[in-house]
mmCIF file of C-alpha atoms and ligand atoms in Angstrom:
data_model
loop_
_atom_site.group_PDB
_atom_site.id
_atom_site.type_symbol
_atom_site.label_atom_id
_atom_site.label_comp_id
_atom_site.label_asym_id
_atom_site.label_seq_id
_atom_site.Cartn_x
_atom_site.Cartn_y
_atom_site.Cartn_z
ATOM 1 C CA UNK W 19 66.349 -95.311 30.316
ATOM 2 C CA UNK W 20 63.615 -96.285 32.789
ATOM 3 C CA UNK W 21 61.837 -99.512 31.857
ATOM 4 C CA UNK W 22 58.733 -98.579 29.843
ATOM 5 C CA UNK W 23 55.416 -99.725 31.327
ATOM 6 C CA UNK W 24 54.068 -100.971 28.013
ATOM 7 C CA UNK W 25 55.561 -101.362 24.609
ATOM 8 C CA UNK W 26 53.482 -99.602 21.967
ATOM 9 C CA UNK W 27 53.513 -100.944 18.407
ATOM 10 C CA UNK W 28 52.945 -98.224 15.856
ATOM 11 C CA UNK W 29 52.407 -98.704 12.111
ATOM 12 C CA UNK W 30 51.529 -95.210 11.003
ATOM 13 C CA UNK W 31 54.341 -92.784 10.059
ATOM 14 C CA UNK W 32 52.437 -89.626 10.995
ATOM 15 C CA UNK W 33 51.610 -91.020 14.444
ATOM 16 C CA UNK W 34 55.134 -92.170 15.303
ATOM 17 C CA UNK W 35 56.486 -88.819 14.123
ATOM 18 C CA UNK W 36 54.009 -86.877 16.250
ATOM 19 C CA UNK W 37 54.747 -89.110 19.239
ATOM 20 C CA UNK W 38 58.521 -88.700 18.981
ATOM 21 C CA UNK W 39 58.255 -84.931 18.477
ATOM 22 C CA UNK W 40 55.933 -84.670 21.510
ATOM 23 C CA UNK W 41 58.390 -86.621 23.683
ATOM 24 C CA UNK W 42 61.240 -84.352 22.595
ATOM 25 C CA UNK W 43 59.132 -81.226 23.129
ATOM 26 C CA UNK W 44 58.574 -82.481 26.682
ATOM 27 C CA UNK W 45 62.352 -82.503 27.145
ATOM 28 C CA UNK W 46 62.893 -86.233 26.664
ATOM 29 C CA UNK W 47 65.900 -87.523 24.699
ATOM 30 C CA UNK W 48 64.779 -90.111 22.151
ATOM 31 C CA UNK W 49 67.036 -92.871 20.785
ATOM 32 C CA UNK W 50 66.295 -94.789 17.591
ATOM 33 C CA UNK W 51 67.451 -98.274 16.558
ATOM 34 C CA UNK W 52 66.546 -99.190 12.945
ATOM 35 C CA UNK W 53 66.387 -102.964 12.301
ATOM 36 C CA UNK W 54 64.962 -105.547 9.929
ATOM 37 C CA UNK W 55 63.727 -107.665 12.868
ATOM 38 C CA UNK W 56 64.611 -111.319 13.626
ATOM 39 C CA UNK W 57 66.241 -109.747 16.631
ATOM 40 C CA UNK W 58 69.202 -111.173 18.521
ATOM 41 C CA UNK W 59 71.613 -110.032 21.218
ATOM 42 C CA UNK W 60 73.413 -107.769 18.721
ATOM 43 C CA UNK W 61 70.243 -105.737 18.231
ATOM 44 C CA UNK W 62 69.596 -105.736 21.987
ATOM 45 C CA UNK W 63 73.102 -104.316 22.524
ATOM 46 C CA UNK W 64 72.073 -101.301 20.421
ATOM 47 C CA UNK W 65 68.985 -100.841 22.608
ATOM 48 C CA UNK W 66 71.236 -100.992 25.674
ATOM 49 C CA UNK W 67 73.618 -98.480 24.109
ATOM 50 C CA UNK W 68 70.607 -96.180 23.729
ATOM 51 C CA UNK W 69 69.852 -96.513 27.443
ATOM 52 C CA UNK W 70 71.115 -93.004 28.165
ATOM 53 C CA UNK W 71 68.069 -91.798 26.220
ATOM 54 C CA UNK W 72 64.763 -91.343 28.037
ATOM 55 C CA UNK W 73 62.818 -93.267 25.378
ATOM 56 C CA UNK W 74 63.877 -95.749 22.695
ATOM 57 C CA UNK W 75 62.135 -96.437 19.371
ATOM 58 C CA UNK W 76 63.031 -99.582 17.414
ATOM 59 C CA UNK W 77 61.882 -99.893 13.818
ATOM 60 C CA UNK W 78 61.280 -103.295 12.269
ATOM 61 C CA UNK W 79 61.063 -103.228 8.503
ATOM 62 C CA UNK W 80 62.478 -105.704 5.997
ATOM 63 C CA UNK W 81 63.435 -103.203 3.334
ATOM 64 C CA UNK W 82 62.852 -104.601 -0.167
ATOM 65 C CA UNK W 83 65.034 -102.055 -1.970
ATOM 66 C CA UNK W 84 68.255 -103.186 -0.285
ATOM 67 C CA UNK W 85 67.885 -106.750 -1.575
ATOM 68 C CA UNK W 86 69.002 -107.626 -5.076
ATOM 69 C CA UNK W 87 67.249 -110.033 -7.452
ATOM 70 C CA UNK W 88 67.803 -113.609 -6.268
ATOM 71 C CA UNK W 89 68.748 -112.510 -2.746
ATOM 72 C CA UNK W 90 66.898 -113.624 0.394
ATOM 73 C CA UNK W 91 64.168 -110.947 0.724
ATOM 74 C CA UNK W 92 61.305 -113.473 0.518
ATOM 75 C CA UNK W 93 62.771 -115.897 3.010
ATOM 76 C CA UNK W 94 64.389 -113.322 5.343
ATOM 77 C CA UNK W 95 63.360 -114.424 8.885
ATOM 78 C CA UNK W 96 60.345 -112.519 10.234
ATOM 79 C CA UNK W 97 59.304 -112.858 13.892
ATOM 80 C CA UNK W 98 57.446 -109.713 14.960
ATOM 81 C CA UNK W 99 55.768 -111.195 18.075
ATOM 82 C CA UNK W 100 58.985 -112.644 19.503
ATOM 83 C CA UNK W 101 60.839 -109.424 18.593
ATOM 84 C CA UNK W 102 58.287 -107.321 20.465
ATOM 85 C CA UNK W 103 58.543 -109.541 23.557
ATOM 86 C CA UNK W 104 62.327 -109.106 23.523
ATOM 87 C CA UNK W 105 62.030 -105.348 23.097
ATOM 88 C CA UNK W 106 59.428 -104.993 25.872
ATOM 89 C CA UNK W 107 61.814 -106.883 28.150
ATOM 90 C CA UNK W 108 64.640 -104.515 27.128
ATOM 91 C CA UNK W 109 62.544 -101.476 28.100
ATOM 92 C CA UNK W 110 61.822 -100.159 24.608
ATOM 93 C CA UNK W 111 58.910 -97.704 24.482
ATOM 94 C CA UNK W 112 57.839 -97.823 20.831
ATOM 95 C CA UNK W 113 58.197 -100.321 18.002
ATOM 96 C CA UNK W 114 57.637 -98.783 14.593
ATOM 97 C CA UNK W 115 56.626 -101.562 12.185
ATOM 98 C CA UNK W 116 55.342 -99.792 9.071
ATOM 99 C CA UNK W 117 53.720 -101.461 6.078
ATOM 100 C CA UNK W 118 55.696 -101.322 2.830
ATOM 101 C CA UNK W 119 53.385 -98.607 1.379
ATOM 102 C CA UNK W 120 54.356 -96.268 4.232
ATOM 103 C CA UNK W 121 57.970 -96.342 3.067
ATOM 104 C CA UNK W 122 57.305 -96.773 -0.639
ATOM 105 C CA UNK W 123 53.999 -95.100 -1.568
ATOM 106 C CA UNK W 124 52.558 -95.738 -5.026
ATOM 107 C CA UNK W 125 54.579 -93.781 -7.579
ATOM 108 C CA UNK W 126 57.585 -93.570 -5.264
ATOM 109 C CA UNK W 127 60.462 -92.328 -7.432
ATOM 110 C CA UNK W 128 63.141 -91.014 -5.068
ATOM 111 C CA UNK W 129 66.397 -92.734 -4.116
ATOM 112 C CA UNK W 130 69.337 -91.583 -2.002
ATOM 113 C CA UNK W 131 72.793 -92.327 -3.420
ATOM 114 C CA UNK W 132 75.857 -91.938 -1.189
ATOM 115 C CA UNK W 133 78.434 -92.142 -3.885
ATOM 116 C CA UNK W 134 81.961 -92.497 -2.391
ATOM 117 C CA UNK W 135 81.727 -94.997 0.497
ATOM 118 C CA UNK W 136 79.048 -97.089 -1.280
ATOM 119 C CA UNK W 137 81.204 -97.901 -4.267
ATOM 120 C CA UNK W 138 83.495 -100.690 -3.154
ATOM 121 C CA UNK W 139 83.135 -104.030 -1.332
ATOM 122 C CA UNK W 140 79.441 -104.608 -0.514
ATOM 123 C CA UNK W 141 78.606 -102.023 -3.172
ATOM 124 C CA UNK W 142 80.429 -104.035 -5.838
ATOM 125 C CA UNK W 143 78.942 -107.348 -4.800
ATOM 126 C CA UNK W 144 75.419 -106.085 -4.088
ATOM 127 C CA UNK W 145 74.644 -103.393 -6.678
ATOM 128 C CA UNK W 146 71.961 -100.937 -5.399
ATOM 129 C CA UNK W 147 72.205 -102.373 -1.852
ATOM 130 C CA UNK W 148 73.448 -99.130 -0.302
ATOM 131 C CA UNK W 149 71.057 -97.061 -2.392
ATOM 132 C CA UNK W 150 68.286 -99.093 -0.740
ATOM 133 C CA UNK W 151 69.853 -98.713 2.706
ATOM 134 C CA UNK W 152 70.440 -94.957 2.409
ATOM 135 C CA UNK W 153 66.938 -94.415 1.032
ATOM 136 C CA UNK W 154 65.173 -96.336 3.789
ATOM 137 C CA UNK W 155 67.313 -94.863 6.572
ATOM 138 C CA UNK W 156 66.713 -91.349 5.253
ATOM 139 C CA UNK W 157 62.942 -91.964 5.203
ATOM 140 C CA UNK W 158 63.021 -93.565 8.665
ATOM 141 C CA UNK W 159 64.956 -90.586 10.054
ATOM 142 C CA UNK W 160 62.218 -88.344 8.717
ATOM 143 C CA UNK W 161 59.451 -90.493 10.251
ATOM 144 C CA UNK W 162 61.303 -91.027 13.554
ATOM 145 C CA UNK W 163 62.983 -87.654 14.227
ATOM 146 C CA UNK W 164 65.002 -88.893 17.211
ATOM 147 C CA UNK W 165 67.996 -87.262 18.896
ATOM 148 C CA UNK W 166 70.344 -90.177 18.180
ATOM 149 C CA UNK W 167 70.373 -93.324 16.040
ATOM 150 C CA UNK W 168 72.310 -96.468 16.944
ATOM 151 C CA UNK W 169 73.985 -98.739 14.384
ATOM 152 C CA UNK W 170 76.207 -101.813 14.711
ATOM 153 C CA UNK W 171 79.873 -101.875 13.722
ATOM 154 C CA UNK W 172 79.031 -105.361 12.374
ATOM 155 C CA UNK W 173 77.895 -103.601 9.177
ATOM 156 C CA UNK W 174 80.858 -101.218 9.053
ATOM 157 C CA UNK W 175 80.420 -100.002 5.500
ATOM 158 C CA UNK W 176 76.720 -99.366 6.155
ATOM 159 C CA UNK W 177 77.601 -97.264 9.207
ATOM 160 C CA UNK W 178 80.093 -95.233 7.130
ATOM 161 C CA UNK W 179 77.457 -94.710 4.414
ATOM 162 C CA UNK W 180 74.825 -93.603 6.956
ATOM 163 C CA UNK W 181 77.234 -91.198 8.685
ATOM 164 C CA UNK W 182 78.157 -89.650 5.326
ATOM 165 C CA UNK W 183 74.509 -89.304 4.317
ATOM 166 C CA UNK W 184 73.631 -87.623 7.622
ATOM 167 C CA UNK W 185 76.518 -85.193 7.199
ATOM 168 C CA UNK W 186 75.904 -84.452 3.511
ATOM 169 C CA UNK W 187 72.135 -84.003 3.874
ATOM 170 C CA UNK W 188 72.472 -82.155 7.227
ATOM 171 C CA UNK W 189 70.032 -84.543 8.905
ATOM 172 C CA UNK W 190 69.770 -83.453 12.546
ATOM 173 C CA UNK W 191 70.507 -86.770 14.270
ATOM 174 C CA UNK W 192 73.599 -88.140 16.065
ATOM 175 C CA UNK W 193 74.838 -91.428 14.604
ATOM 176 C CA UNK W 194 76.322 -93.751 17.238
ATOM 177 C CA UNK W 195 78.194 -96.889 16.121
ATOM 178 C CA UNK W 196 78.287 -99.737 18.662
ATOM 179 C CA UNK W 197 80.614 -102.768 18.937
ATOM 180 C CA UNK W 198 79.856 -106.088 17.252
ATOM 181 C CA UNK W 199 78.352 -108.776 19.503
ATOM 182 C CA UNK W 200 79.804 -112.256 18.897
ATOM 183 C CA UNK W 201 79.092 -115.843 19.821
ATOM 184 C CA UNK W 202 81.594 -117.336 22.308
ATOM 185 C CA UNK W 203 83.533 -118.880 19.393
ATOM 186 C CA UNK W 204 83.809 -115.506 17.635
ATOM 187 C CA UNK W 205 81.064 -115.741 14.993
ATOM 188 C CA UNK W 206 79.352 -112.334 14.704
ATOM 189 C CA UNK W 207 75.657 -112.541 15.561
ATOM 190 C CA UNK W 208 73.493 -112.104 12.478
ATOM 191 C CA UNK W 209 69.850 -112.745 11.621
ATOM 192 C CA UNK W 210 71.204 -114.810 8.717
ATOM 193 C CA UNK W 211 73.053 -117.271 11.013
ATOM 194 C CA UNK W 212 69.793 -119.260 11.231
ATOM 195 C CA UNK W 213 70.387 -120.276 7.600
ATOM 196 C CA UNK W 214 73.633 -122.123 8.504
ATOM 197 C CA UNK W 215 73.634 -125.927 8.565
ATOM 198 C CA UNK W 216 75.500 -127.392 11.547
ATOM 199 C CA UNK W 217 78.526 -128.085 9.357
ATOM 200 C CA UNK W 218 78.470 -124.562 7.879
ATOM 201 C CA UNK W 219 78.070 -123.126 11.385
ATOM 202 C CA UNK W 220 81.475 -124.670 12.240
ATOM 203 C CA UNK W 221 83.042 -123.432 8.986
ATOM 204 C CA UNK W 222 81.650 -119.910 9.492
ATOM 205 C CA UNK W 223 84.035 -119.319 12.397
ATOM 206 C CA UNK W 224 86.763 -118.921 9.743
ATOM 207 C CA UNK W 225 85.609 -115.320 9.183
ATOM 208 C CA UNK W 226 86.209 -114.166 12.753
ATOM 209 C CA UNK W 227 89.309 -116.373 13.021
ATOM 210 C CA UNK W 228 90.767 -114.708 9.937
ATOM 211 C CA UNK W 229 89.942 -111.257 11.303
ATOM 212 C CA UNK W 230 91.510 -112.044 14.675
ATOM 213 C CA UNK W 231 94.692 -113.301 13.047
ATOM 214 C CA UNK W 232 94.811 -110.229 10.778
ATOM 215 C CA UNK W 233 94.574 -108.088 13.899
ATOM 216 C CA UNK W 234 97.310 -109.940 15.750
ATOM 217 C CA UNK W 235 99.526 -109.824 12.643
ATOM 218 C CA UNK W 236 98.988 -106.046 12.437
ATOM 219 C CA UNK W 237 99.546 -105.555 16.141
ATOM 220 C CA UNK W 238 102.822 -107.455 15.903
ATOM 221 C CA UNK W 239 104.050 -105.017 13.258
ATOM 222 C CA UNK W 240 102.838 -106.751 10.081
ATOM 223 C CA UNK W 241 102.039 -104.813 6.915
ATOM 224 C CA UNK W 242 98.583 -104.535 5.347
ATOM 225 C CA UNK W 243 99.583 -107.240 2.836
ATOM 226 C CA UNK W 244 100.684 -109.586 5.625
ATOM 227 C CA UNK W 245 97.491 -108.924 7.606
ATOM 228 C CA UNK W 246 95.458 -109.618 4.451
ATOM 229 C CA UNK W 247 97.263 -112.947 4.022
ATOM 230 C CA UNK W 248 96.569 -113.811 7.686
ATOM 231 C CA UNK W 249 92.890 -113.005 7.089
ATOM 232 C CA UNK W 250 92.738 -115.182 3.979
ATOM 233 C CA UNK W 251 94.340 -118.326 5.437
ATOM 234 C CA UNK W 252 91.446 -119.667 7.590
ATOM 235 C CA UNK W 253 88.973 -118.769 4.822
ATOM 236 C CA UNK W 254 90.953 -120.900 2.371
ATOM 237 C CA UNK W 255 91.217 -123.778 4.879
ATOM 238 C CA UNK W 256 87.409 -123.836 5.204
ATOM 239 C CA UNK W 257 86.915 -123.326 1.450
ATOM 240 C CA UNK W 258 84.815 -120.206 2.024
ATOM 241 C CA UNK W 259 83.710 -118.654 -1.271
ATOM 242 C CA UNK W 260 85.192 -115.195 -0.575
ATOM 243 C CA UNK W 261 83.737 -112.021 -2.111
ATOM 244 C CA UNK W 262 86.420 -109.821 -0.534
ATOM 245 C CA UNK W 263 88.925 -110.033 2.314
ATOM 246 C CA UNK W 264 90.754 -106.732 2.540
ATOM 247 C CA UNK W 265 92.504 -104.235 4.804
ATOM 248 C CA UNK W 266 91.209 -100.707 4.263
ATOM 249 C CA UNK W 267 91.051 -97.224 5.721
ATOM 250 C CA UNK W 268 88.084 -97.249 8.180
ATOM 251 C CA UNK W 269 86.695 -93.909 6.941
ATOM 252 C CA UNK W 270 87.355 -93.788 3.214
ATOM 253 C CA UNK W 271 87.116 -97.600 2.822
ATOM 254 C CA UNK W 272 89.882 -97.312 0.236
ATOM 255 C CA UNK W 273 92.605 -99.989 0.363
ATOM 256 C CA UNK W 274 95.074 -99.288 3.148
ATOM 257 C CA UNK W 275 98.235 -97.674 1.788
ATOM 258 C CA UNK W 276 100.701 -100.530 2.252
ATOM 259 C CA UNK W 277 102.950 -100.311 5.273
ATOM 260 C CA UNK W 278 101.777 -96.856 6.485
ATOM 261 C CA UNK W 279 101.158 -98.399 9.874
ATOM 262 C CA UNK W 280 100.482 -95.098 11.638
ATOM 263 C CA UNK W 281 97.204 -94.817 9.690
ATOM 264 C CA UNK W 282 94.103 -96.552 11.105
ATOM 265 C CA UNK W 283 93.128 -99.843 9.478
ATOM 266 C CA UNK W 284 90.164 -102.189 9.426
ATOM 267 C CA UNK W 285 89.838 -105.659 7.909
ATOM 268 C CA UNK W 286 86.599 -106.375 6.029
ATOM 269 C CA UNK W 287 85.443 -109.791 4.895
ATOM 270 C CA UNK W 288 82.445 -111.194 3.033
ATOM 271 C CA UNK W 289 81.905 -114.685 1.777
ATOM 272 C CA UNK W 290 79.510 -117.518 1.199
ATOM 273 C CA UNK W 291 79.495 -120.385 3.672
ATOM 274 C CA UNK W 292 77.486 -122.954 1.734
ATOM 275 C CA UNK W 293 74.470 -120.971 0.514
ATOM 276 C CA UNK W 294 74.698 -118.357 3.270
ATOM 277 C CA UNK W 295 76.459 -115.054 2.643
ATOM 278 C CA UNK W 296 78.059 -113.569 5.768
ATOM 279 C CA UNK W 297 80.005 -110.356 6.393
ATOM 280 C CA UNK W 298 82.229 -109.311 9.272
ATOM 281 C CA UNK W 299 85.029 -106.875 10.090
ATOM 282 C CA UNK W 300 87.532 -105.954 12.772
ATOM 283 C CA UNK W 301 89.494 -102.796 13.527
ATOM 284 C CA UNK W 302 93.195 -103.625 13.418
ATOM 285 C CA UNK W 303 94.615 -100.492 14.993
HETATM 286 P P1 AMP N 1 69.683 -105.635 10.637
HETATM 287 O O1 AMP N 1 68.435 -106.021 11.372
HETATM 288 O O2 AMP N 1 70.535 -106.782 10.234
HETATM 289 O O3 AMP N 1 69.428 -104.636 9.542
HETATM 290 O O4 AMP N 1 70.570 -104.860 11.704
HETATM 291 C C1 AMP N 1 70.066 -103.772 12.418
HETATM 292 C C2 AMP N 1 71.198 -103.134 13.175
HETATM 293 O O5 AMP N 1 71.781 -104.096 14.068
HETATM 294 C C3 AMP N 1 72.330 -102.655 12.258
HETATM 295 O O6 AMP N 1 72.799 -101.403 12.713
HETATM 296 C C4 AMP N 1 73.363 -103.737 12.420
HETATM 297 O O7 AMP N 1 74.685 -103.289 12.191
HETATM 298 C C5 AMP N 1 73.170 -104.095 13.897
HETATM 299 N N1 AMP N 1 73.723 -105.430 14.176
HETATM 300 C C6 AMP N 1 73.497 -106.569 13.480
HETATM 301 N N2 AMP N 1 74.238 -107.585 13.984
HETATM 302 C C7 AMP N 1 74.949 -107.060 15.023
HETATM 303 C C8 AMP N 1 75.903 -107.582 15.949
HETATM 304 N N3 AMP N 1 76.291 -108.863 15.910
HETATM 305 N N4 AMP N 1 76.428 -106.754 16.872
HETATM 306 C C9 AMP N 1 76.051 -105.439 16.924
HETATM 307 N N5 AMP N 1 75.156 -104.883 16.079
HETATM 308 C C10 AMP N 1 74.616 -105.672 15.145
#
């Protein structure tokens, strides 16, 4: 991806759609990175992964329908100017930052439900979260009809839900899932890390520590139950309020069938560190 001369910020769905279609009609491959802003190096890694595209579009939209009542929608960090500076530096061509009415026009009544992979884990703890995610991503794919869309493995269940939606609805876009970017001590980068007090920042490392010990347990021949226990131990030591800490099949997200070690496995974890809810995961196999 050649560095774009100027970053263009677009708010209007019809204009961004026309622009992307014109670029593709001119033979350019367009990559798309949907985000909620408050960008960090994890988001930038998705932009870099899209660098084999001729042009990259990043959307910035804090999607109200994926937040539940009492969650952090109102105080979710918003930093459009700083985000745009970062994206200009990274060579992004267009930022699509629509107003809420562009995504949810008056009388909006349509939701996308991806039934199977949405049910467990985040789906149980955040009812309607994935309905909000699938709905906004479906709308964004219609407004930004790119060749490929880039998502982070950090939100593994979300990536599985989006892939399934794209397949089931025959949306003509390639979904690319990119590795999780971590702090040097292992904590996965997240826009929500800014909520952590300095003490909670130290405690939060328990999530990635647990995942790493689950992986080494698995790689040394441990069963899914043993890997789950290895995952749980650092969380208990730091008194993390755990929503789930499980070993599952990476595609179906169903619990891993015991000691069937030839099958792929991923460990998923979510918990509250003080008032801040964090999620993380790691492939074991
Ligand atoms: P968000 O702005 O949190 O909705 O995230 C936008 C995209 O960035 C999603 O596809 C996330 O999975 C991805 N992402 C968030 N954190 C990371 C990270 N630490 N490493 C890689 N991708 C990430």
